[in-house]
Short mmCIF file of C-alpha atoms in Angstrom, two decimals:
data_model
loop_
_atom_site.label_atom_id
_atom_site.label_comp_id
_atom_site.label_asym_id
_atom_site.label_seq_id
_atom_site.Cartn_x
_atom_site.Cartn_y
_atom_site.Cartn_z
CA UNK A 1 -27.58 232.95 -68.31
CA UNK A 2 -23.86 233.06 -67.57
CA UNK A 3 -22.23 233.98 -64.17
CA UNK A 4 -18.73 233.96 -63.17
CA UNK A 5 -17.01 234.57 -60.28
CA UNK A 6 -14.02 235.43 -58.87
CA UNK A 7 -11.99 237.38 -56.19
CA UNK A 8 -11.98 234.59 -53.40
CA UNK A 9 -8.72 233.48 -52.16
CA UNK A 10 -7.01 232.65 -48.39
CA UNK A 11 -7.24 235.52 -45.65
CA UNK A 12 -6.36 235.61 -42.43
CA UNK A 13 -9.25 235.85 -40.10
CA UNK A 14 -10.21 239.75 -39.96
CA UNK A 15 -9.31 240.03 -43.95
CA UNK A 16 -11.51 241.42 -46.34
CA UNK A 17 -12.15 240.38 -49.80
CA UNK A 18 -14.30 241.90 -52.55
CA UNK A 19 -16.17 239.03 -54.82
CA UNK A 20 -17.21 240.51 -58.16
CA UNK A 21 -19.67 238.38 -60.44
CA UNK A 22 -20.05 239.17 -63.61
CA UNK A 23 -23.08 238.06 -65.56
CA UNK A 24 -24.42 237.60 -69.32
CA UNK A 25 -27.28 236.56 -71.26
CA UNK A 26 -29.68 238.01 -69.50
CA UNK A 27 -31.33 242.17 -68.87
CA UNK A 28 -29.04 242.35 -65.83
CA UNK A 29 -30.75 244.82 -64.14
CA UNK A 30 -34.21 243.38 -64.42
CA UNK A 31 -32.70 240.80 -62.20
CA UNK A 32 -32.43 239.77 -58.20
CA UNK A 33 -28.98 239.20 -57.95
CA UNK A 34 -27.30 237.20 -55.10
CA UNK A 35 -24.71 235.39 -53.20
CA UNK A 36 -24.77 232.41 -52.00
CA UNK A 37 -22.38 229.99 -49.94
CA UNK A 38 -21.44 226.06 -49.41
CA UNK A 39 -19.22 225.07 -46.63
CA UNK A 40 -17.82 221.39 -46.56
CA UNK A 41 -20.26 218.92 -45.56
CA UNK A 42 -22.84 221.91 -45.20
CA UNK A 43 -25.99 222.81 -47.18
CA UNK A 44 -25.63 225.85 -49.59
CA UNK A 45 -27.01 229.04 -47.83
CA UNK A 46 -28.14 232.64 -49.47
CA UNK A 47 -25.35 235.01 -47.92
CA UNK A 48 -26.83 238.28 -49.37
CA UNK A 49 -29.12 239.50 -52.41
CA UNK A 50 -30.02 243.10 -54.18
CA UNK A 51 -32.80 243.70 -56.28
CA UNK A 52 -32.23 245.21 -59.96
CA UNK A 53 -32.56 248.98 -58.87
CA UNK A 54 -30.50 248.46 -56.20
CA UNK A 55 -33.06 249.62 -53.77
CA UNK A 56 -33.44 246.85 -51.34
CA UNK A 57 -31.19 244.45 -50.06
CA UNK A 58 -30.86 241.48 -48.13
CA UNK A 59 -28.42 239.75 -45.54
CA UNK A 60 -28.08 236.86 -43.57
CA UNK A 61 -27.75 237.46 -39.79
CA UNK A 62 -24.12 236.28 -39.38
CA UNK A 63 -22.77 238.47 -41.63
CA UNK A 64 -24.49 241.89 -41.33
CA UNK A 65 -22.36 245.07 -40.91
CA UNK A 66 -19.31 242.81 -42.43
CA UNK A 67 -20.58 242.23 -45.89
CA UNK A 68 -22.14 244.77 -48.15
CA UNK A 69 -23.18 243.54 -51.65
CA UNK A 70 -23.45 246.14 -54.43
CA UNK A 71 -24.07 245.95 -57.98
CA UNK A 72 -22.93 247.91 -61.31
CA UNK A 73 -25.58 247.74 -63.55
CA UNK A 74 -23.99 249.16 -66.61
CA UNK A 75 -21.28 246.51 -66.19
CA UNK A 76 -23.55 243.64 -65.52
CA UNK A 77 -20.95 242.87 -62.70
CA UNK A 78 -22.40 242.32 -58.68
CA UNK A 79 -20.12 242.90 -56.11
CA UNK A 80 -20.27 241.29 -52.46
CA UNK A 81 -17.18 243.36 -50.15
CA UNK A 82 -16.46 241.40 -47.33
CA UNK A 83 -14.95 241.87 -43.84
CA UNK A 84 -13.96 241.41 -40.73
CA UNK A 85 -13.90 238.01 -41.78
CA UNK A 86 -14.29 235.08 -39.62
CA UNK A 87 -13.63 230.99 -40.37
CA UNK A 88 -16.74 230.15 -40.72
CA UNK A 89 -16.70 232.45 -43.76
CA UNK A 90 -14.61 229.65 -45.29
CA UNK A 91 -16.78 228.59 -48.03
CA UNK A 92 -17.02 228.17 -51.86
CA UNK A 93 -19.13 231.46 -52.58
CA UNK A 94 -21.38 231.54 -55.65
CA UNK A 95 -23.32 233.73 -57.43
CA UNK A 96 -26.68 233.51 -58.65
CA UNK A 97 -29.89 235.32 -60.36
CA UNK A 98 -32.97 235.54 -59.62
CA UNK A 99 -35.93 235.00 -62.51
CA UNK A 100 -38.18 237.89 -62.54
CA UNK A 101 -40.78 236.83 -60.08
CA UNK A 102 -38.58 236.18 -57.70
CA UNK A 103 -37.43 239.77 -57.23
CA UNK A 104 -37.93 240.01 -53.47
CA UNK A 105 -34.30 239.60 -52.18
CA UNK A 106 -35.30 237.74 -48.97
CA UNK A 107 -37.36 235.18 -50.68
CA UNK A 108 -34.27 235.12 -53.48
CA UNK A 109 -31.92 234.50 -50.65
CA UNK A 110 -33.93 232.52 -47.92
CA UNK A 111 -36.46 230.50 -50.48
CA UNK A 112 -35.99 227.43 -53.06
CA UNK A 113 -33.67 227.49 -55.67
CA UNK A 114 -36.43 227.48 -58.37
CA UNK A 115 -36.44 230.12 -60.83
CA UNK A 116 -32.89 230.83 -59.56
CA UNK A 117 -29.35 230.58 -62.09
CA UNK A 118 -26.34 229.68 -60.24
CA UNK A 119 -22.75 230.46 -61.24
CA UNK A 120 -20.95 227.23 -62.58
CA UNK A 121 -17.51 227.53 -60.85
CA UNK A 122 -17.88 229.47 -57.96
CA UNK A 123 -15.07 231.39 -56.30
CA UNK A 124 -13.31 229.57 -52.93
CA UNK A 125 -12.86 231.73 -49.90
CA UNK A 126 -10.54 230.20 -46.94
CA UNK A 127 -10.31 232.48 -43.54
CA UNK A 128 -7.31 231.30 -41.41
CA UNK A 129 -7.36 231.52 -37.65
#
C-alpha cells in the first residue's frame, strides 16, 4: 500500500485548503480511508474517515461543519476540504487506510493503529493568526 499526500501549505486563520491523497496497491474502494493529524509535541489524532462506498463518514468534534472528507473512487484519490480554519489546525496531516475489518470509520479514526497503512510523508498544514 502506497499513499501520498499533498495540498497542505500556510493559511491564514479562516483559509481553506483541500488535501487530496492518492493511494496504490491496494482495491481502493474496498477500503476505510482516513485522515489523520500530528501537532508538535502532540499525539497523532484521526481527523476524519469514509468508508469505501462512501456511505458513512466520520469526524472529530473540533472540526465538524469545517472539514468534509470525500473520496473518488475511480481515481483512487481521498479528498479532506478544509475550512474556516483555525491554529490549532496547524498540523502535519496524513493519510491512511484502513484493512478490511476495520471498515467502521469511527473505530478507523478513534481506535489503534493496527490493521491501519499510513502515508509516508504526510502533507504540513500551518494556520496563521
Amino acid at each position: 500500500v502506497q499513499l501520498v499526500e499533498s495540498g497542505g501549505g500556510l493559511v491564514q486563520a479562516g483559509g481553506s485548503l483541500k488535501l487530496s491523497c492518492t493511494a496504490s496497491g491496494l482495491s481502493f474502494a474496498d477500503y476505510t480511508m482516513g485522515w489523520f493529524r500530528q501537532a508538535p509535541g502532540k499525539e497523532r489524532e484521526g481527523v476524519s474517515c469514509i468508508t469505501g462506498s462512501a456511505g458513512s463518514t466520520f469526524y472529530k468534534d473540533s472540526v465538524k461543519g469545517r472539514f468534509t472528507i470525500s473520496r473518488d473512487n475511480a481515481n483512487n484519490v481521498v479528498y479532506l476540504q478544509m475550512n474556516s480554519l483555525k491554529p490549532d489546525d496547524t498540523a502535519m496531516y496524513y493519510c491512511a487506510a484502513a484493512e478490511p475489518g476495520r471498515d467502521d470509520p469511527y473505530d478507523a479514526c478513534s481506535g489503534d493503529a493496527y490493521g491501519l497503512h499510513f502515508g509516508g510523508q504526510g502533507t504540513l498544514v500551518t494556520i496563521s493568526s
